[in-house]
Short mmCIF file of C-alpha atoms in Angstrom, two decimals:
data_model
loop_
_atom_site.label_atom_id
_atom_site.label_comp_id
_atom_site.label_asym_id
_atom_site.label_seq_id
_atom_site.Cartn_x
_atom_site.Cartn_y
_atom_site.Cartn_z
CA UNK A 1 0.00 0.00 0.00
CA UNK A 2 1.41 3.45 -0.86
CA UNK A 3 2.79 5.44 2.06
CA UNK A 4 0.20 8.22 1.79
CA UNK A 5 -2.70 5.73 2.01
CA UNK A 6 -1.09 4.05 5.00
CA UNK A 7 -0.89 7.49 6.61
CA UNK A 8 -4.61 8.05 5.91
CA UNK A 9 -5.50 4.75 7.59
CA UNK A 10 -3.34 5.67 10.58
CA UNK A 11 -4.97 9.11 10.75
CA UNK A 12 -8.45 7.58 11.00
CA UNK A 13 -7.21 5.03 13.55
CA UNK A 14 -5.99 7.91 15.77
CA UNK A 15 -9.49 9.42 15.94
CA UNK A 16 -10.85 7.76 19.06
CA UNK A 17 -14.43 8.79 18.27
CA UNK A 18 -14.65 6.83 15.00
CA UNK A 19 -15.62 3.42 16.52
CA UNK A 20 -18.34 5.13 18.55
CA UNK A 21 -19.57 6.99 15.47
CA UNK A 22 -19.89 3.73 13.54
CA UNK A 23 -21.71 2.07 16.45
CA UNK A 24 -24.17 4.98 16.73
CA UNK A 25 -24.75 4.87 12.96
CA UNK A 26 -25.62 1.18 13.05
CA UNK A 27 -27.77 1.35 16.18
CA UNK A 28 -29.67 4.46 15.02
CA UNK A 29 -30.41 3.28 11.48
CA UNK A 30 -30.64 -0.46 12.16
CA UNK A 31 -28.08 -1.10 9.41
CA UNK A 32 -25.50 -3.87 9.80
CA UNK A 33 -22.41 -2.45 8.14
CA UNK A 34 -20.81 0.99 8.47
CA UNK A 35 -17.40 2.23 7.42
CA UNK A 36 -15.15 5.22 6.95
CA UNK A 37 -13.62 4.88 3.50
CA UNK A 38 -10.67 6.64 1.89
CA UNK A 39 -11.69 7.38 -1.67
CA UNK A 40 -8.99 8.62 -4.03
CA UNK A 41 -8.99 9.03 -7.78
CA UNK A 42 -8.35 5.34 -8.31
CA UNK A 43 -8.86 3.47 -5.01
CA UNK A 44 -11.48 2.71 -2.36
CA UNK A 45 -9.99 1.55 0.97
CA UNK A 46 -11.78 0.88 4.25
CA UNK A 47 -10.13 2.81 7.09
CA UNK A 48 -12.53 1.82 9.88
CA UNK A 49 -15.29 -0.79 9.85
CA UNK A 50 -18.24 -2.03 11.91
CA UNK A 51 -19.54 -5.25 10.40
CA UNK A 52 -22.53 -6.98 11.97
CA UNK A 53 -23.68 -8.73 8.77
CA UNK A 54 -20.43 -10.53 7.84
CA UNK A 55 -19.90 -8.35 4.80
CA UNK A 56 -16.28 -9.48 5.02
CA UNK A 57 -14.42 -6.18 4.80
CA UNK A 58 -11.76 -5.28 7.35
CA UNK A 59 -9.74 -2.06 7.90
CA UNK A 60 -7.25 -1.86 5.05
CA UNK A 61 -9.55 -3.89 2.81
CA UNK A 62 -10.14 -2.59 -0.68
CA UNK A 63 -12.99 -2.55 -3.19
CA UNK A 64 -12.60 -1.79 -6.85
CA UNK A 65 -13.41 1.88 -7.12
CA UNK A 66 -15.64 1.60 -10.19
CA UNK A 67 -17.87 -0.92 -8.38
CA UNK A 68 -18.78 1.56 -5.63
CA UNK A 69 -21.22 4.45 -5.47
CA UNK A 70 -18.55 6.39 -3.53
CA UNK A 71 -16.79 6.90 -6.85
CA UNK A 72 -19.81 8.95 -7.98
CA UNK A 73 -20.01 10.74 -4.64
CA UNK A 74 -16.38 11.82 -4.99
CA UNK A 75 -17.17 13.40 -8.34
CA UNK A 76 -20.43 15.06 -7.28
CA UNK A 77 -19.40 15.97 -3.69
CA UNK A 78 -22.92 15.22 -2.42
CA UNK A 79 -24.46 12.47 -0.36
CA UNK A 80 -26.41 9.49 -1.70
CA UNK A 81 -29.32 8.11 0.33
CA UNK A 82 -31.33 4.99 -0.68
CA UNK A 83 -34.13 3.62 1.51
CA UNK A 84 -35.00 0.68 -0.73
CA UNK A 85 -32.93 -0.09 -3.83
CA UNK A 86 -35.69 -2.14 -5.50
CA UNK A 87 -38.06 0.85 -5.35
CA UNK A 88 -35.53 3.58 -6.16
CA UNK A 89 -35.90 4.87 -9.73
CA UNK A 90 -32.22 5.90 -9.94
CA UNK A 91 -30.49 2.90 -8.38
CA UNK A 92 -32.86 -0.03 -8.95
CA UNK A 93 -30.81 -1.07 -11.99
CA UNK A 94 -27.46 0.17 -10.69
CA UNK A 95 -24.67 -2.41 -10.77
CA UNK A 96 -23.34 -1.71 -7.26
CA UNK A 97 -26.38 -2.87 -5.18
CA UNK A 98 -26.68 -5.99 -7.32
CA UNK A 99 -22.97 -6.79 -6.92
CA UNK A 100 -22.85 -6.32 -3.13
CA UNK A 101 -26.38 -7.40 -2.25
CA UNK A 102 -27.69 -4.43 -0.30
CA UNK A 103 -31.11 -2.76 -0.34
CA UNK A 104 -30.46 0.27 1.90
CA UNK A 105 -27.50 2.60 1.49
CA UNK A 106 -26.28 5.98 2.74
CA UNK A 107 -22.94 7.66 2.09
CA UNK A 108 -21.83 11.13 3.16
CA UNK A 109 -18.70 12.86 1.73
CA UNK A 110 -15.88 13.70 4.16
CA UNK A 111 -14.25 16.97 3.14
CA UNK A 112 -11.16 18.43 4.82
CA UNK A 113 -10.69 22.01 5.98
CA UNK A 114 -8.78 22.93 2.82
CA UNK A 115 -11.69 21.74 0.65
CA UNK A 116 -10.06 18.51 -0.49
CA UNK A 117 -12.08 15.29 -0.65
CA UNK A 118 -10.98 12.56 1.76
CA UNK A 119 -13.60 9.85 1.45
CA UNK A 120 -17.00 8.88 2.79
CA UNK A 121 -18.89 7.82 5.88
CA UNK A 122 -21.15 5.09 4.55
CA UNK A 123 -23.50 2.32 5.67
CA UNK A 124 -25.28 -0.59 3.92
CA UNK A 125 -27.72 -3.37 4.79
CA UNK A 126 -29.42 -6.17 2.84
CA UNK A 127 -32.77 -4.95 4.20
CA UNK A 128 -34.58 -1.69 3.43
CA UNK A 129 -34.24 1.10 6.01
CA UNK A 130 -35.76 4.52 6.62
CA UNK A 131 -32.83 6.83 5.87
CA UNK A 132 -34.04 9.67 3.69
CA UNK A 133 -35.14 11.97 6.48
CA UNK A 134 -33.61 15.17 7.96
CA UNK A 135 -32.64 13.50 11.24
CA UNK A 136 -30.58 10.69 9.70
CA UNK A 137 -29.04 12.84 7.00
CA UNK A 138 -28.18 15.52 9.57
CA UNK A 139 -26.55 12.94 11.83
CA UNK A 140 -24.41 11.56 9.01
CA UNK A 141 -23.44 15.08 7.90
CA UNK A 142 -22.46 16.01 11.45
CA UNK A 143 -20.36 12.86 11.88
CA UNK A 144 -18.67 13.39 8.49
CA UNK A 145 -17.81 16.97 9.43
CA UNK A 146 -16.48 15.80 12.79
CA UNK A 147 -14.21 13.23 11.11
CA UNK A 148 -13.03 15.84 8.60
CA UNK A 149 -12.28 18.28 11.41
CA UNK A 150 -10.19 15.70 13.29
CA UNK A 151 -8.29 14.76 10.14
CA UNK A 152 -7.50 18.40 9.39
CA UNK A 153 -6.44 19.06 12.98
CA UNK A 154 -4.18 16.01 12.92
CA UNK A 155 -2.61 17.19 9.67
CA UNK A 156 -1.96 20.63 11.15
CA UNK A 157 -0.43 19.03 14.24
CA UNK A 158 1.85 16.85 12.12
CA UNK A 159 2.92 19.91 10.12
CA UNK A 160 3.62 21.84 13.32
CA UNK A 161 5.72 18.98 14.70
CA UNK A 162 7.68 18.82 11.44
CA UNK A 163 8.20 22.59 11.54
CA UNK A 164 9.39 22.33 15.15
CA UNK A 165 11.90 19.66 14.18
CA UNK A 166 13.13 21.83 11.31
CA UNK A 167 13.41 24.78 13.69
CA UNK A 168 15.52 22.73 16.08
CA UNK A 169 17.84 21.73 13.25
CA UNK A 170 18.01 25.36 12.14
CA UNK A 171 18.85 26.43 15.69
CA UNK A 172 21.75 23.98 15.74
CA UNK A 173 23.01 25.41 12.45
CA UNK A 174 22.71 28.91 13.90
CA UNK A 175 24.84 27.98 16.86
CA UNK A 176 27.42 26.40 14.54
CA UNK A 177 27.40 29.56 12.43
CA UNK A 178 28.06 31.72 15.48
CA UNK A 179 30.84 29.38 16.61
CA UNK A 180 32.50 29.59 13.19
CA UNK A 181 32.37 33.37 13.31
CA UNK A 182 33.81 33.49 16.80
CA UNK A 183 36.60 30.96 16.24
CA UNK A 184 37.52 30.54 12.60
CA UNK A 185 37.51 34.26 11.79
CA UNK A 186 39.29 35.47 14.90
CA UNK A 187 42.15 32.97 14.76
CA UNK A 188 43.67 34.05 11.42
CA UNK A 189 43.14 37.67 12.37
CA UNK A 190 45.05 37.12 15.62
CA UNK A 191 47.89 35.59 13.62
CA UNK A 192 48.05 38.64 11.35
CA UNK A 193 48.06 40.95 14.37
CA UNK A 194 50.85 38.96 16.04
CA UNK A 195 52.89 39.07 12.83
CA UNK A 196 52.46 42.84 12.53
CA UNK A 197 53.58 43.33 16.15
CA UNK A 198 56.62 41.16 15.50
CA UNK A 199 57.52 43.26 12.44
CA UNK A 200 57.21 46.40 14.57
CA UNK A 201 60.13 45.15 16.65
CA UNK A 202 62.31 44.73 13.56
CA UNK A 203 64.31 47.49 11.81
CA UNK A 204 62.02 48.85 9.09
CA UNK A 205 62.21 51.52 6.45
CA UNK A 206 59.78 54.43 6.74
CA UNK A 207 57.66 52.83 4.01
CA UNK A 208 57.71 49.49 5.83
CA UNK A 209 56.60 51.13 9.08
CA UNK A 210 53.73 52.77 7.25
CA UNK A 211 52.62 49.46 5.73
CA UNK A 212 52.76 47.67 9.11
CA UNK A 213 50.74 50.50 10.63
CA UNK A 214 48.11 50.08 7.92
CA UNK A 215 48.03 46.33 8.58
CA UNK A 216 47.43 46.88 12.30
CA UNK A 217 44.77 49.46 11.53
CA UNK A 218 43.06 46.99 9.20
CA UNK A 219 43.27 44.27 11.86
CA UNK A 220 41.52 46.56 14.32
CA UNK A 221 38.87 47.38 11.77
CA UNK A 222 38.31 43.70 10.96
CA UNK A 223 38.07 42.83 14.66
CA UNK A 224 35.38 45.48 15.02
CA UNK A 225 33.48 44.12 12.03
CA UNK A 226 33.68 40.56 13.41
CA UNK A 227 32.37 41.79 16.77
CA UNK A 228 29.45 43.49 15.03
CA UNK A 229 28.61 40.41 12.96
CA UNK A 230 28.86 38.21 16.07
CA UNK A 231 26.51 40.50 17.95
CA UNK A 232 24.15 40.45 15.00
CA UNK A 233 24.28 36.65 14.90
CA UNK A 234 23.58 36.35 18.62
CA UNK A 235 20.82 38.94 18.53
CA UNK A 236 19.08 37.85 15.35
CA UNK A 237 19.97 34.17 14.92
CA UNK A 238 20.86 32.99 18.40
CA UNK A 239 19.47 33.44 21.89
CA UNK A 240 19.99 37.20 22.09
CA UNK A 241 22.74 39.35 23.54
CA UNK A 242 24.03 38.09 26.88
CA UNK A 243 24.72 40.65 29.61
CA UNK A 244 27.22 40.66 32.45
CA UNK A 245 25.65 43.17 34.81
CA UNK A 246 27.79 44.97 37.35
CA UNK A 247 26.80 47.82 39.66
CA UNK A 248 30.19 48.35 41.35
CA UNK A 249 32.22 50.17 38.69
CA UNK A 250 31.05 53.81 38.33
CA UNK A 251 29.33 54.05 34.97
CA UNK A 252 30.28 57.68 34.48
CA UNK A 253 33.97 56.76 34.34
CA UNK A 254 33.29 54.10 31.71
CA UNK A 255 31.40 56.57 29.52
CA UNK A 256 34.10 59.22 29.92
CA UNK A 257 36.76 56.72 28.85
CA UNK A 258 34.79 55.89 25.69
CA UNK A 259 34.56 59.57 24.79
CA UNK A 260 38.29 60.09 25.43
CA UNK A 261 39.15 57.23 23.08
CA UNK A 262 36.91 58.69 20.36
CA UNK A 263 38.46 62.13 20.85
CA UNK A 264 41.88 60.60 20.31
CA UNK A 265 40.69 58.82 17.15
CA UNK A 266 38.98 61.99 15.82
CA UNK A 267 41.26 64.84 17.00
CA UNK A 268 39.75 67.31 14.56
CA UNK A 269 36.23 66.90 16.02
CA UNK A 270 34.73 68.29 19.22
CA UNK A 271 32.88 65.95 21.57
CA UNK A 272 31.39 67.63 24.65
CA UNK A 273 30.03 65.78 27.66
CA UNK A 274 27.53 66.47 30.41
CA UNK A 275 27.68 63.44 32.71
CA UNK A 276 25.70 63.33 35.94
CA UNK A 277 25.51 59.62 36.82
CA UNK A 278 24.98 60.02 40.56
CA UNK A 279 23.18 56.73 41.27
CA UNK A 280 24.16 53.09 40.87
CA UNK A 281 23.26 51.61 37.48
CA UNK A 282 23.07 47.83 37.17
CA UNK A 283 24.16 47.20 33.60
CA UNK A 284 26.76 45.52 31.42
CA UNK A 285 29.56 48.11 31.37
CA UNK A 286 31.19 46.76 28.22
CA UNK A 287 27.88 46.72 26.37
CA UNK A 288 27.04 50.22 27.57
CA UNK A 289 30.42 51.41 26.30
CA UNK A 290 29.69 49.71 22.97
CA UNK A 291 26.29 51.40 22.74
CA UNK A 292 27.80 54.84 23.37
CA UNK A 293 30.68 54.20 20.97
CA UNK A 294 28.25 53.19 18.21
CA UNK A 295 26.07 56.26 18.75
CA UNK A 296 28.99 58.70 18.81
CA UNK A 297 30.59 57.04 15.78
CA UNK A 298 27.29 57.50 13.94
CA UNK A 299 27.21 61.18 14.95
CA UNK A 300 30.81 61.66 13.83
CA UNK A 301 30.01 60.10 10.46
CA UNK A 302 26.77 61.94 9.72
CA UNK A 303 26.92 65.12 11.79
CA UNK A 304 28.20 68.50 10.67
CA UNK A 305 32.00 68.38 11.00
CA UNK A 306 32.29 71.98 12.22
CA UNK A 307 29.74 71.55 15.02
CA UNK A 308 30.33 69.74 18.35
CA UNK A 309 28.71 66.47 19.38
CA UNK A 310 27.04 66.51 22.79
CA UNK A 311 26.97 63.41 25.02
CA UNK A 312 24.67 63.55 28.03
CA UNK A 313 24.13 60.95 30.74
CA UNK A 314 22.16 61.20 33.96
CA UNK A 315 20.39 59.11 36.56
CA UNK A 316 16.91 60.51 36.93
CA UNK A 317 14.01 59.41 39.13
CA UNK A 318 14.04 55.64 38.66
CA UNK A 319 15.81 55.62 35.30
CA UNK A 320 19.14 56.09 33.54
CA UNK A 321 19.24 58.21 30.40
CA UNK A 322 22.03 58.53 27.84
CA UNK A 323 21.81 60.71 24.73
CA UNK A 324 24.04 61.68 21.81
CA UNK A 325 23.18 64.76 19.76
CA UNK A 326 24.70 66.23 16.64
CA UNK A 327 23.88 69.00 14.20
CA UNK A 328 23.62 68.61 10.46
CA UNK A 329 21.13 67.80 7.74
CA UNK A 330 17.91 66.35 9.19
CA UNK A 331 17.23 62.68 8.49
CA UNK A 332 14.39 62.11 5.99
CA UNK A 333 11.25 60.57 7.58
CA UNK A 334 11.46 57.47 5.36
CA UNK A 335 15.04 56.89 6.52
CA UNK A 336 14.13 57.35 10.20
CA UNK A 337 11.84 54.31 10.01
CA UNK A 338 14.74 52.09 8.92
CA UNK A 339 17.61 53.41 11.02
CA UNK A 340 17.63 50.49 13.45
CA UNK A 341 17.36 47.77 10.81
CA UNK A 342 20.45 45.60 10.28
CA UNK A 343 22.65 46.33 7.27
CA UNK A 344 20.86 49.61 6.59
CA UNK A 345 23.23 52.46 5.77
CA UNK A 346 22.40 56.11 5.25
CA UNK A 347 24.13 57.63 2.24
CA UNK A 348 27.26 59.37 3.50
CA UNK A 349 30.78 60.16 2.46
CA UNK A 350 32.39 57.92 -0.17
CA UNK A 351 35.02 56.90 2.40
CA UNK A 352 32.45 55.65 4.87
CA UNK A 353 33.01 52.03 5.89
CA UNK A 354 30.98 49.51 7.86
CA UNK A 355 28.19 46.98 7.54
CA UNK A 356 25.35 49.16 8.75
CA UNK A 357 25.07 47.22 12.02
CA UNK A 358 26.06 49.91 14.56
CA UNK A 359 22.61 51.34 15.29
CA UNK A 360 20.98 47.91 15.12
CA UNK A 361 23.39 46.54 17.73
CA UNK A 362 22.91 49.64 19.90
CA UNK A 363 19.17 49.01 19.76
CA UNK A 364 19.68 45.34 20.70
CA UNK A 365 21.86 46.36 23.67
CA UNK A 366 19.12 48.75 24.81
CA UNK A 367 16.49 46.01 24.49
CA UNK A 368 18.66 43.50 26.37
CA UNK A 369 18.82 45.98 29.27
CA UNK A 370 15.04 46.30 29.34
CA UNK A 371 15.32 49.80 27.91
CA UNK A 372 14.64 51.62 24.66
CA UNK A 373 16.60 53.54 22.04
CA UNK A 374 14.78 56.32 20.19
CA UNK A 375 15.71 59.03 17.73
CA UNK A 376 14.33 62.54 17.26
CA UNK A 377 15.30 64.84 14.42
CA UNK A 378 14.58 68.40 13.36
CA UNK A 379 16.35 71.31 11.68
CA UNK A 380 18.43 72.00 14.80
CA UNK A 381 19.73 68.56 15.78
CA UNK A 382 19.50 64.78 15.58
CA UNK A 383 19.37 63.11 19.00
CA UNK A 384 19.55 59.43 19.93
CA UNK A 385 18.27 58.72 23.46
CA UNK A 386 18.69 55.51 25.44
CA UNK A 387 16.56 54.99 28.57
CA UNK A 388 16.50 52.10 31.01
CA UNK A 389 15.00 51.56 34.48
CA UNK A 390 17.41 51.62 37.40
CA UNK A 391 15.54 48.76 39.08
CA UNK A 392 15.29 45.70 36.84
CA UNK A 393 12.41 43.23 37.05
CA UNK A 394 13.70 39.63 36.93
#
């Protein structure tokens, strides 16, 4: 038997109500044989059977499709009800009753939720029976709909289980991807950095010193890119950014150090600070430094070069707030909606580098801290503001 038909038999077998339905059908109508049949384009197979008249068909048994009335029901998608074959003008000369020796017959189509035809709920008996009445037809229709509902629900459950298995496999691949990024990319980069440091200790020509300096600068840039991609992988593909919270190191000093490093890297730009972190802030210091660095780097890239950048931080009533503001051309409204999307880059100078992950990662850091990162923009300034509660709910 083909695998799909075996699955259909198993699906009917899992519906615990089917034996009861067949018993009720027989007891209510007085008929001796009832079955749930799978009717395809070319096969008729009994999935469940109640046989009190020794008709001789068991679950898995098969009738030649063309010898059954169910073949016609599949094409017409409507029930067939016969009280007495010998007196029925349509079926008195039909080959099926004569072949199988029944006088009463009823068959109701079973249709799945997606509209596809599954088979029939049918009953036969060698004696006439009173079937063509609203009560009996309604009962059969209700039972057929109930079977169709269970079959559709089982199919959805099987699909969900398959999707869950696929998701688990995908999660394993995600973790392997993150591991490759963290290990296989960092190792060769560390070797290049070690080689450049070794060359620094050797006598070099001015041109050689310049080249080694460029190599080390490129190594630093690559390390930053790998960190950003790793953070993206953890935030988007993995289990999210992990935090190492610490409330002992003064946060203001951490933020000031970040600004000092950026001032050294951009000596021609002015970065002003107004830091008033007077209360303890339970946060990941390294991540907070990364958030500030990303925001200031964005301001340095897109802000007016002749105007200062202002960094503010303060502990307010129950919250910590950090903002970075710069002057320059306002951001178009359509661009504002996409600023925190990964790999999105605003058009800037031709020399601009990066993957467009800085603001996305800053937003993920804010979210990991239970806070928010927002942007406001007008003709006077563009301001990014991070807020988080001082007391975290765990």
